[in-house]
């Protein structure tokens, strides 16, 4: 057992007579290094559970329901369902017996890291099964005592322990045991013994979401709650100095204006009153200079800043030096906004040195720490109660809004709900950074790539997130978020390298679903198409001939072959005037290949169909894997074809849906086919990998029709 | 000012500034949280509800215009325990991911089916212009066609 070295269980009686099973993990040193390793293209992702506090995972209720406290948040990716399936199979209970809840930071099994990076299922795959199996054995052992039957005569099924003509439910047993004996971890079952894992189980949150009964951060309320709103500058690099609040104070409904050294906010009796009063606050800002998009673009240039070679094989410099003849192309991607539908915010109540906060966040523990630091209280006195997230996509790794709501609540001694407006969501986002890529290659006369080089210049991604503190940056060496997907995945090429150029931009940049994967794959896989055409080869065959013979290579090869077969991929124009484009990527150990079928009319590209082949290792829930592929394809189409933020006189624009063009119903492909390949690997990541190849697949298809190579996202301007 | 209307079949009276968007009255005064705030500029459709059977983006609909009207929100779409055909279809196709935009889409779809009982793909493209960031449009389209089928099948 390599991921979890030692553990200790905590057993106690829960509220309402349920038995609580907790576990302590000891992470030891090397956390940072493993965290980093978890983000390399092929490394396994470690479980980074809490190392200090007892953690509640399961409560067995007297009615035989199992409450499972999830350390991962549900943001649409279906993780509640997948984790419940995994736990239910070792617990030996039915899915209907599982109730999944978000673990609050004070009493739950809080993740030290985050929900993100397509790592949730993989990181909990083994620890969760071991915990569930231990829970089951423990209940069975006590059932044996209570029924006076030898434990080896007993079996478990559907939450019932039975044998020798006797039976008790887990709930019965739990309510009759006062002192629990924790057994050693039993061995886990073979995958073919599982009943729930591998099945397209309906999402556990489906019905509530269809009824509109779900509670998101924006819906959270506390008794006697007021509404807050913080003044935010629309300008890049603005630092708050002071504010004239005299007019705002007189506005109807205003309870208090809160002036802090770093921000000013208003508290009022309603959302509208707070926002109306906010517009009357005259804040002064320090602004160093006026920025324009053209300056940002000129900063993002391969060759500027500090290069780090992130991958090297053979001697690419011997073929791609200044004196050599080689093929080269440049690609660009724009600034992207998260544009998740639920704005960021929090409901906070600070009283008697304790803070309670309800909110949507991907970083529960980090948020608790930030609030504690600001309030000058201990982290154990901060309880973050996570709600469902109205989209995450990396945006909710940044949660200073919790601190703001807490500070305002403290100022009035009542709960305060404080949310971003949509304009603030756009202008104060932690953006997907723009990128610039230079690719170089040397082709042999036989159409074989002899040398390939990918250079990516990007604003910060991982370095821009709170998950990698400044002190950890030298350990990492380069921004692995920026170059995610930027390595060469065709290992049969004898000489190749990838180089990352870091640029610090004047506005916040960070994680955006799949990090650098979208832009890097767009560049590399478009270039592969260019090379295939120069080599007079079918682009699918051309890729296959450059794949190395090993496990990762086999998996990549299989997804390409599967996508080709399912789509009937051809590299000439189809009879209806449409064309197909192919592209592939490997991310968090998950290879994906897309074939896009497009038409181009009046210079407008339309994506009619996408065929996706994905190798997920073990498929926990095929329906939700499909859902993630479909969603990634549509979000990828949106980003690759339409979305773009510009800096105009230091203001990031546009600041509303519509002008910020995104894919709508009419732009989504009417056909999406997903082929799920499996193997004997552990379950891999699914939430981001299918975003990778979509931009290149579309651009490659459009080229077949137009003969013009579009090397800049968004493709449709 | 005092404004009276019916919401999900129930008569209510509220005392609000006439220009307050109906969305905030529904969410914060009447405590019906299924109607979502997305943008406040009628650009995303997350706040869609029905006013006298018409789909309306309530973030930009002053509450004074609700006077005497029949308002329906996602909470009132089902008839008792019987889910609306749109909700049934959404269940069958397992449409929602994060779920935040879904009430708005379901309300838009329910209003569409009242006008066009059997919408074509083009009808759907022309009429359903809400925003879903998770990208569930593919399943939504299937669910809209399925909802039309359910609704047109005599029970």
Coordinates of N, CA and C in Angstrom, one line a residue, chain A residues 118-309:
Chain A
X118 N -8.8 16.9 -12.2 CA -9.2 15.5 -12.6 C -8.6 14.5 -11.8
X119 N -8.5 14.7 -10.5 CA -7.8 13.7 -9.6 C -8.6 13.1 -8.5
X120 N -9.9 13.5 -8.4 CA -10.7 13.0 -7.3 C -10.9 11.5 -7.2
X121 N -11.3 11.0 -8.3 CA -11.6 9.5 -8.2 C -10.3 8.7 -8.1
X122 N -9.3 9.1 -8.8 CA -8.1 8.4 -8.8 C -7.4 8.5 -7.4
X123 N -7.5 9.6 -6.8 CA -6.8 9.8 -5.5 C -7.5 9.1 -4.4
X124 N -8.8 8.9 -4.5 CA -9.5 8.2 -3.4 C -9.8 6.8 -3.7
X125 N -9.5 6.3 -4.8 CA -9.8 4.9 -5.3 C -9.4 3.9 -4.2
X126 N -8.2 3.9 -3.8 CA -7.8 2.9 -2.8 C -8.2 3.3 -1.4
X127 N -7.8 4.5 -0.9 CA -8.2 4.8 0.5 C -9.7 4.6 0.8
X128 N -10.5 5.0 -0.1 CA -12.0 5.0 0.2 C -12.4 3.5 0.3
X129 N -11.9 2.7 -0.6 CA -12.3 1.3 -0.6 C -11.8 0.6 0.7
X130 N -10.6 1.0 1.1 CA -10.1 0.4 2.4 C -10.9 0.8 3.6
X131 N -11.3 2.1 3.6 CA -12.1 2.6 4.7 C -13.4 1.8 4.7
X132 N -14.0 1.7 3.6 CA -15.4 1.1 3.5 C -15.3 -0.4 3.9
X133 N -14.3 -1.0 3.4 CA -14.1 -2.5 3.7 C -13.9 -2.7 5.2
X134 N -13.1 -1.8 5.8 CA -12.9 -1.9 7.2 C -14.2 -1.6 8.0
X135 N -14.9 -0.7 7.6 CA -16.2 -0.4 8.2 C -17.1 -1.6 8.2
X136 N -17.2 -2.2 7.0 CA -18.0 -3.4 6.8 C -17.6 -4.6 7.7
X137 N -16.3 -4.8 7.7 CA -15.8 -5.9 8.6 C -16.1 -5.6 10.1
X138 N -15.9 -4.4 10.4 CA -16.1 -4.0 11.8 C -17.6 -4.3 12.2
X139 N -18.5 -3.9 11.4 CA -19.9 -4.1 11.7 C -20.2 -5.6 11.7
X140 N -19.6 -6.3 10.8 CA -19.9 -7.7 10.7 C -19.3 -8.4 12.0
X141 N -18.2 -8.0 12.4 CA -17.6 -8.6 13.6 C -18.5 -8.4 14.8
X142 N -19.0 -7.2 14.9 CA -19.9 -6.9 16.1 C -21.2 -7.6 15.9
X143 N -21.7 -7.7 14.7 CA -22.9 -8.5 14.4 C -22.7 -9.9 14.9
X144 N -21.6 -10.5 14.7 CA -21.3 -11.9 15.1 C -21.4 -12.0 16.6
X145 N -20.9 -11.0 17.3 CA -21.0 -11.0 18.8 C -22.5 -10.9 19.2
X146 N -23.2 -10.0 18.6 CA -24.6 -9.7 19.0 C -25.5 -10.9 18.7
X147 N -25.2 -11.6 17.6 CA -26.1 -12.7 17.2 C -25.5 -14.0 17.7
X148 N -24.3 -13.9 18.3 CA -23.7 -15.1 18.9 C -23.5 -16.2 17.8
X149 N -23.0 -15.7 16.7 CA -22.7 -16.6 15.5 C -21.2 -16.3 15.1
X150 N -20.5 -17.4 14.8 CA -19.1 -17.2 14.3 C -19.1 -16.3 13.1
X151 N -18.1 -15.4 13.1 CA -18.1 -14.4 12.1 C -17.9 -15.1 10.7
X152 N -17.2 -16.2 10.6 CA -17.0 -16.8 9.3 C -18.3 -17.5 8.7
X153 N -19.3 -17.5 9.5 CA -20.6 -18.0 9.0 C -21.5 -16.9 8.5
X154 N -21.0 -15.7 8.7 CA -21.8 -14.5 8.3 C -21.4 -13.9 7.0
X155 N -22.3 -13.3 6.3 CA -22.0 -12.6 5.1 C -22.8 -11.2 5.1
X156 N -22.3 -10.3 4.3 CA -23.0 -9.0 4.2 C -23.5 -8.8 2.8
X157 N -24.7 -8.2 2.8 CA -25.4 -7.8 1.5 C -26.4 -6.8 1.8
X158 N -26.5 -5.8 0.9 CA -27.5 -4.7 1.1 C -27.6 -4.1 2.5
X159 N -26.5 -4.0 3.1 CA -26.5 -3.4 4.5 C -27.1 -4.3 5.5
X160 N -27.1 -5.6 5.3 CA -27.6 -6.6 6.3 C -26.5 -7.7 6.5
X161 N -26.2 -8.0 7.8 CA -25.3 -9.0 8.1 C -26.2 -10.3 8.4
X162 N -25.9 -11.4 7.7 CA -26.8 -12.5 7.9 C -26.0 -13.8 7.9
X163 N -26.6 -14.9 8.5 CA -26.0 -16.2 8.5 C -26.6 -17.0 9.6
X164 N -26.6 -18.3 9.4 CA -27.2 -19.2 10.5 C -28.6 -18.8 10.8
X165 N -29.4 -18.5 9.8 CA -30.8 -18.1 10.0 C -31.1 -16.8 10.8
X166 N -30.0 -16.1 11.0 CA -30.2 -14.8 11.7 C -29.8 -13.7 10.8
X167 N -30.3 -12.5 11.1 CA -29.8 -11.3 10.4 C -30.0 -10.0 11.2
X168 N -29.2 -9.1 11.0 CA -29.3 -7.8 11.6 C -28.9 -6.7 10.5
X169 N -29.5 -5.6 10.5 CA -29.1 -4.5 9.6 C -27.9 -3.8 10.2
X170 N -27.1 -3.2 9.4 CA -26.0 -2.4 9.9 C -26.5 -1.4 10.9
X171 N -27.6 -0.8 10.7 CA -28.2 0.2 11.6 C -28.5 -0.4 13.0
X172 N -29.1 -1.6 12.9 CA -29.4 -2.3 14.2 C -28.1 -2.5 15.0
X173 N -27.1 -3.0 14.3 CA -25.8 -3.4 15.0 C -25.2 -2.1 15.5
X174 N -25.2 -1.1 14.7 CA -24.6 0.2 15.1 C -25.2 0.8 16.3
X175 N -26.5 0.6 16.4 CA -27.2 1.2 17.6 C -27.1 0.4 18.8
X176 N -26.5 -0.9 18.7 CA -26.4 -1.7 19.9 C -25.0 -1.8 20.4
X177 N -24.0 -1.3 19.7 CA -22.6 -1.5 20.1 C -22.2 -0.2 20.8
X178 N -21.6 -0.3 21.9 CA -21.1 0.9 22.6 C -19.6 1.0 22.5
X179 N -18.9 -0.1 22.5 CA -17.4 0.1 22.3 C -17.0 -0.7 21.0
X180 N -16.4 0.0 20.1 CA -16.1 -0.6 18.8 C -14.7 -1.1 18.8
X181 N -14.5 -2.2 18.2 CA -13.1 -2.7 17.9 C -12.8 -2.6 16.4
X182 N -11.8 -1.9 16.1 CA -11.4 -1.7 14.7 C -10.6 -2.9 14.2
X183 N -11.0 -3.6 13.2 CA -10.2 -4.7 12.7 C -9.0 -4.1 11.8
X184 N -8.1 -5.0 11.5 CA -7.1 -4.5 10.5 C -7.7 -4.5 9.1
X185 N -7.1 -3.7 8.2 CA -7.7 -3.5 6.9 C -7.9 -4.8 6.1
X186 N -9.1 -5.1 5.8 CA -9.2 -6.4 5.0 C -8.7 -6.2 3.6
X187 N -8.5 -7.3 2.9 CA -8.1 -7.2 1.5 C -9.3 -6.8 0.7
X188 N -9.0 -6.0 -0.4 CA -10.0 -5.5 -1.2 C -10.5 -6.6 -2.3
X189 N -11.7 -6.4 -2.7 CA -12.2 -7.4 -3.7 C -11.7 -7.2 -5.1
X190 N -11.8 -8.2 -5.9 CA -11.5 -8.0 -7.3 C -12.6 -7.2 -8.0
X191 N -12.1 -6.5 -9.0 CA -13.1 -5.6 -9.7 C -14.3 -6.3 -10.2
X192 N -14.2 -7.6 -10.6 CA -15.3 -8.3 -11.2 C -16.4 -8.6 -10.1
X193 N -16.0 -8.5 -8.8 CA -17.0 -8.7 -7.8 C -17.8 -7.5 -7.4
X194 N -17.5 -6.4 -8.0 CA -18.2 -5.1 -7.7 C -19.6 -5.1 -8.4
X195 N -20.6 -4.6 -7.7 CA -21.9 -4.4 -8.3 C -22.2 -3.0 -8.8
X196 N -21.7 -2.0 -8.2 CA -22.0 -0.7 -8.5 C -20.9 0.0 -9.4
X197 N -19.7 -0.3 -9.1 CA -18.6 0.2 -9.9 C -18.7 -0.3 -11.3
X198 N -18.6 0.6 -12.3 CA -18.7 0.1 -13.7 C -20.0 0.3 -14.3
X199 N -21.0 0.6 -13.5 CA -22.4 0.7 -14.0 C -22.8 2.2 -14.2
X200 N -23.7 2.4 -15.1 CA -24.1 3.8 -15.4 C -25.1 4.3 -14.4
X201 N -24.8 4.3 -13.1 CA -25.7 4.7 -12.0 C -26.1 6.1 -12.2
X202 N -27.4 6.3 -12.0 CA -28.0 7.7 -12.2 C -27.4 8.6 -11.1
X203 N -27.0 9.8 -11.5 CA -26.4 10.8 -10.5 C -27.2 10.9 -9.3
X204 N -26.6 10.8 -8.1 CA -27.3 10.9 -6.9 C -27.9 12.3 -6.6
X205 N -27.5 13.3 -7.3 CA -28.0 14.6 -7.1 C -29.0 15.0 -8.2
X206 N -29.4 14.0 -9.1 CA -30.2 14.3 -10.3 C -31.6 14.9 -9.9
X207 N -32.3 14.2 -9.0 CA -33.7 14.6 -8.8 C -33.8 16.0 -8.2
X208 N -33.0 16.3 -7.2 CA -33.0 17.6 -6.6 C -32.7 18.7 -7.7
X209 N -31.7 18.4 -8.5 CA -31.3 19.4 -9.5 C -32.4 19.6 -10.6
X210 N -33.2 18.6 -10.8 CA -34.3 18.7 -11.8 C -35.5 19.5 -11.1
X211 N -35.6 19.4 -9.8 CA -36.7 20.1 -9.1 C -36.3 21.5 -8.7
X212 N -35.0 21.9 -8.9 CA -34.5 23.2 -8.5 C -34.4 23.3 -7.0
X213 N -34.2 22.2 -6.4 CA -34.2 22.1 -4.9 C -32.8 22.2 -4.3
X214 N -31.8 22.3 -5.3 CA -30.4 22.3 -4.8 C -30.0 23.6 -4.2
X215 N -29.1 23.5 -3.2 CA -28.6 24.7 -2.5 C -27.2 24.9 -3.0
X216 N -27.0 26.0 -3.7 CA -25.7 26.5 -4.0 C -25.2 27.6 -3.0
X217 N -24.0 28.0 -3.1 CA -23.5 29.1 -2.2 C -24.4 30.3 -2.3
X218 N -24.8 30.6 -3.5 CA -25.7 31.8 -3.8 C -27.1 31.6 -3.1
X219 N -27.5 30.4 -2.8 CA -28.8 30.2 -2.2 C -28.7 30.1 -0.7
X220 N -27.5 30.0 -0.2 CA -27.4 29.8 1.3 C -28.0 31.0 2.0
X221 N -28.6 30.7 3.2 CA -29.1 31.8 4.0 C -28.8 31.4 5.5
X222 N -28.7 32.5 6.3 CA -28.5 32.3 7.7 C -29.6 33.2 8.3
X223 N -30.1 32.9 9.5 CA -31.1 33.7 10.2 C -30.6 35.2 10.4
X224 N -31.4 36.1 10.2 CA -31.1 37.5 10.5 C -30.0 38.1 9.6
X225 N -29.9 37.6 8.4 CA -28.8 37.8 7.4 C -28.9 39.2 6.8
X226 N -27.8 39.9 6.6 CA -27.7 41.1 5.8 C -27.0 40.8 4.5
X227 N -27.0 41.8 3.6 CA -26.4 41.6 2.3 C -25.2 42.6 2.2
X228 N -24.1 42.1 1.7 CA -22.9 42.9 1.6 C -22.5 43.0 0.1
X229 N -21.7 44.1 -0.2 CA -21.2 44.2 -1.5 C -19.8 44.9 -1.4
X230 N -18.8 44.4 -2.1 CA -17.5 45.0 -2.0 C -17.2 45.8 -3.2
X231 N -16.5 46.9 -3.1 CA -16.2 47.8 -4.2 C -14.9 47.1 -4.9
X232 N -15.0 46.9 -6.2 CA -13.8 46.3 -6.9 C -13.4 47.2 -8.0
X233 N -12.1 47.3 -8.2 CA -11.7 48.2 -9.3 C -11.8 47.4 -10.6
X234 N -12.2 48.1 -11.7 CA -12.2 47.5 -13.0 C -10.9 47.5 -13.7
X235 N -9.9 48.2 -13.1 CA -8.6 48.4 -13.8 C -7.6 47.4 -13.3
X236 N -6.8 47.0 -14.3 CA -5.7 46.1 -14.1 C -4.7 46.7 -13.1
X237 N -4.3 46.0 -12.1 CA -3.2 46.4 -11.2 C -3.6 47.5 -10.2
X238 N -4.9 47.8 -10.1 CA -5.3 48.9 -9.2 C -5.2 48.5 -7.7
X239 N -4.6 49.4 -6.9 CA -4.5 49.1 -5.5 C -5.4 50.1 -4.7
X240 N -6.2 49.6 -3.8 CA -7.2 50.4 -3.1 C -6.4 51.4 -2.1
X241 N -6.8 52.6 -2.1 CA -6.2 53.6 -1.2 C -7.2 54.0 -0.2
X242 N -8.3 54.6 -0.6 CA -9.2 55.1 0.4 C -10.6 55.3 -0.3
X243 N -11.6 55.7 0.4 CA -12.9 55.9 -0.2 C -13.7 57.0 0.5
X244 N -14.5 57.7 -0.3 CA -15.4 58.7 0.2 C -16.8 58.0 0.3
X245 N -17.3 57.8 1.5 CA -18.5 57.0 1.7 C -19.7 57.9 2.1
X246 N -19.5 59.2 2.0 CA -20.5 60.1 2.6 C -21.9 60.0 1.9
X247 N -21.9 59.8 0.6 CA -23.1 59.7 -0.2 C -23.7 58.3 0.0
X248 N -22.9 57.3 0.0 CA -23.4 55.9 0.1 C -24.0 55.7 1.4
X249 N -23.5 56.3 2.5 CA -24.1 56.1 3.8 C -25.6 56.5 3.9
X250 N -25.9 57.5 3.0 CA -27.3 58.0 3.1 C -28.3 57.2 2.3
X251 N -27.8 56.2 1.6 CA -28.7 55.4 0.7 C -29.6 54.5 1.5
X252 N -30.8 54.3 0.9 CA -31.8 53.5 1.7 C -31.3 52.1 1.9
X253 N -31.6 51.6 3.1 CA -31.3 50.2 3.4 C -29.9 49.9 3.9
X254 N -29.1 51.0 3.9 CA -27.7 50.8 4.3 C -27.5 50.6 5.8
X255 N -26.9 49.6 6.2 CA -26.7 49.3 7.6 C -25.3 49.8 8.1
X256 N -24.3 49.6 7.3 CA -22.9 50.0 7.6 C -22.0 50.0 6.4
X257 N -21.1 50.9 6.4 CA -20.0 50.8 5.4 C -18.8 50.4 6.1
X258 N -18.2 49.3 5.6 CA -17.0 48.8 6.2 C -15.8 49.2 5.5
X259 N -14.9 49.9 6.1 CA -13.6 50.4 5.5 C -12.5 49.6 6.1
X260 N -11.8 48.9 5.3 CA -10.6 48.1 5.8 C -9.4 48.7 5.0
X261 N -8.2 48.3 5.5 CA -7.0 48.8 4.8 C -7.0 48.4 3.3
X262 N -7.5 47.3 3.0 CA -7.4 46.8 1.6 C -8.7 46.8 0.8
X263 N -9.8 47.1 1.4 CA -11.1 47.1 0.6 C -12.1 47.9 1.4
X264 N -13.2 48.3 0.6 CA -14.3 48.9 1.2 C -15.6 48.2 0.7
X265 N -16.5 48.0 1.7 CA -17.8 47.4 1.3 C -18.9 47.9 2.0
X266 N -20.1 47.7 1.5 CA -21.3 48.2 2.1 C -22.2 47.0 2.6
X267 N -22.8 47.2 3.7 CA -23.8 46.2 4.2 C -25.2 46.8 4.3
X268 N -26.1 46.1 3.7 CA -27.5 46.7 3.6 C -28.5 45.6 3.8
X269 N -29.8 46.0 3.8 CA -30.8 45.0 4.1 C -31.3 44.1 3.0
X270 N -30.8 44.5 1.7 CA -31.2 43.6 0.6 C -30.0 43.6 -0.4
X271 N -30.1 42.7 -1.3 CA -29.0 42.6 -2.4 C -29.0 43.9 -3.2
X272 N -30.2 44.3 -3.5 CA -30.4 45.5 -4.4 C -29.9 46.8 -3.6
X273 N -30.3 46.9 -2.4 CA -29.9 48.1 -1.6 C -28.4 48.1 -1.5
X274 N -27.7 47.0 -1.2 CA -26.3 46.9 -1.1 C -25.6 47.4 -2.4
X275 N -26.1 46.8 -3.5 CA -25.5 47.2 -4.8 C -25.7 48.6 -5.2
X276 N -26.9 49.1 -4.9 CA -27.2 50.5 -5.3 C -26.3 51.4 -4.5
X277 N -26.1 51.1 -3.2 CA -25.3 52.0 -2.3 C -23.8 51.9 -2.8
X278 N -23.4 50.7 -3.2 CA -22.0 50.5 -3.6 C -21.6 51.5 -4.7
X279 N -22.5 51.8 -5.6 CA -22.2 52.6 -6.7 C -22.0 54.1 -6.3
X280 N -22.4 54.4 -5.0 CA -22.2 55.8 -4.5 C -20.9 55.9 -3.8
X281 N -20.2 54.8 -3.5 CA -18.9 54.9 -2.9 C -17.9 55.4 -3.9
X282 N -17.2 56.4 -3.5 CA -16.1 56.9 -4.4 C -14.8 56.4 -3.9
X283 N -14.3 55.4 -4.5 CA -13.0 54.8 -4.1 C -11.9 55.3 -4.9
X284 N -10.7 55.5 -4.2 CA -9.5 55.9 -4.9 C -8.6 54.7 -5.0
X285 N -8.0 54.7 -6.2 CA -7.1 53.5 -6.5 C -5.8 54.1 -7.0
X286 N -4.7 53.4 -6.6 CA -3.4 53.6 -7.2 C -3.3 52.7 -8.5
X287 N -3.0 53.4 -9.6 CA -2.9 52.6 -10.8 C -1.5 53.0 -11.4
X288 N -0.7 52.0 -11.7 CA 0.7 52.4 -12.1 C 0.8 52.8 -13.6
X289 N 0.0 52.1 -14.4 CA 0.0 52.5 -15.8 C -1.2 52.0 -16.5
X290 N -1.4 52.4 -17.7 CA -2.6 52.0 -18.5 C -2.1 50.9 -19.5
X291 N -2.8 49.8 -19.4 CA -2.5 48.6 -20.2 C -3.4 48.4 -21.4
X292 N -2.9 47.9 -22.5 CA -3.7 47.5 -23.6 C -3.3 46.1 -24.0
X293 N -4.3 45.5 -24.8 CA -4.1 44.1 -25.2 C -2.8 43.9 -26.0
X294 N -2.5 44.9 -26.8 CA -1.3 44.8 -27.7 C 0.0 44.6 -26.8
X295 N 0.0 45.3 -25.7 CA 1.2 45.2 -24.8 C 1.3 43.8 -24.2
X296 N 0.1 43.3 -23.8 CA 0.0 42.0 -23.2 C 0.5 40.9 -24.2
X297 N 0.0 41.1 -25.5 CA 0.4 40.1 -26.5 C 1.9 40.2 -26.8
X298 N 2.5 41.4 -26.7 CA 4.0 41.5 -27.0 C 4.8 40.9 -25.8
X299 N 4.2 40.9 -24.6 CA 4.8 40.2 -23.5 C 4.9 38.7 -23.6
X300 N 3.8 38.2 -24.2 CA 3.7 36.7 -24.3 C 4.3 36.4 -25.7
X301 N 5.6 36.2 -25.6 CA 6.3 35.8 -26.8 C 7.4 34.8 -26.5
X302 N 7.4 33.7 -27.2 CA 8.5 32.7 -27.0 C 9.8 33.4 -27.2
X303 N 10.7 33.2 -26.3 CA 12.0 33.9 -26.4 C 12.2 35.0 -25.4
X304 N 11.0 35.5 -24.8 CA 11.1 36.4 -23.7 C 10.9 35.7 -22.4
X305 N 11.6 36.2 -21.4 CA 11.5 35.6 -20.1 C 12.4 34.4 -20.0
X306 N 12.1 33.6 -18.9 CA 13.1 32.5 -18.6 C 12.6 31.2 -19.1
X307 N 13.4 30.5 -20.0 CA 13.0 29.2 -20.5 C 13.4 28.1 -19.5
X308 N 12.5 27.1 -19.5 CA 12.8 25.8 -18.8 C 12.5 24.7 -19.7
X309 N 13.6 23.8 -19.9 CA 13.3 22.6 -20.7 C 12.6 21.6 -19.9

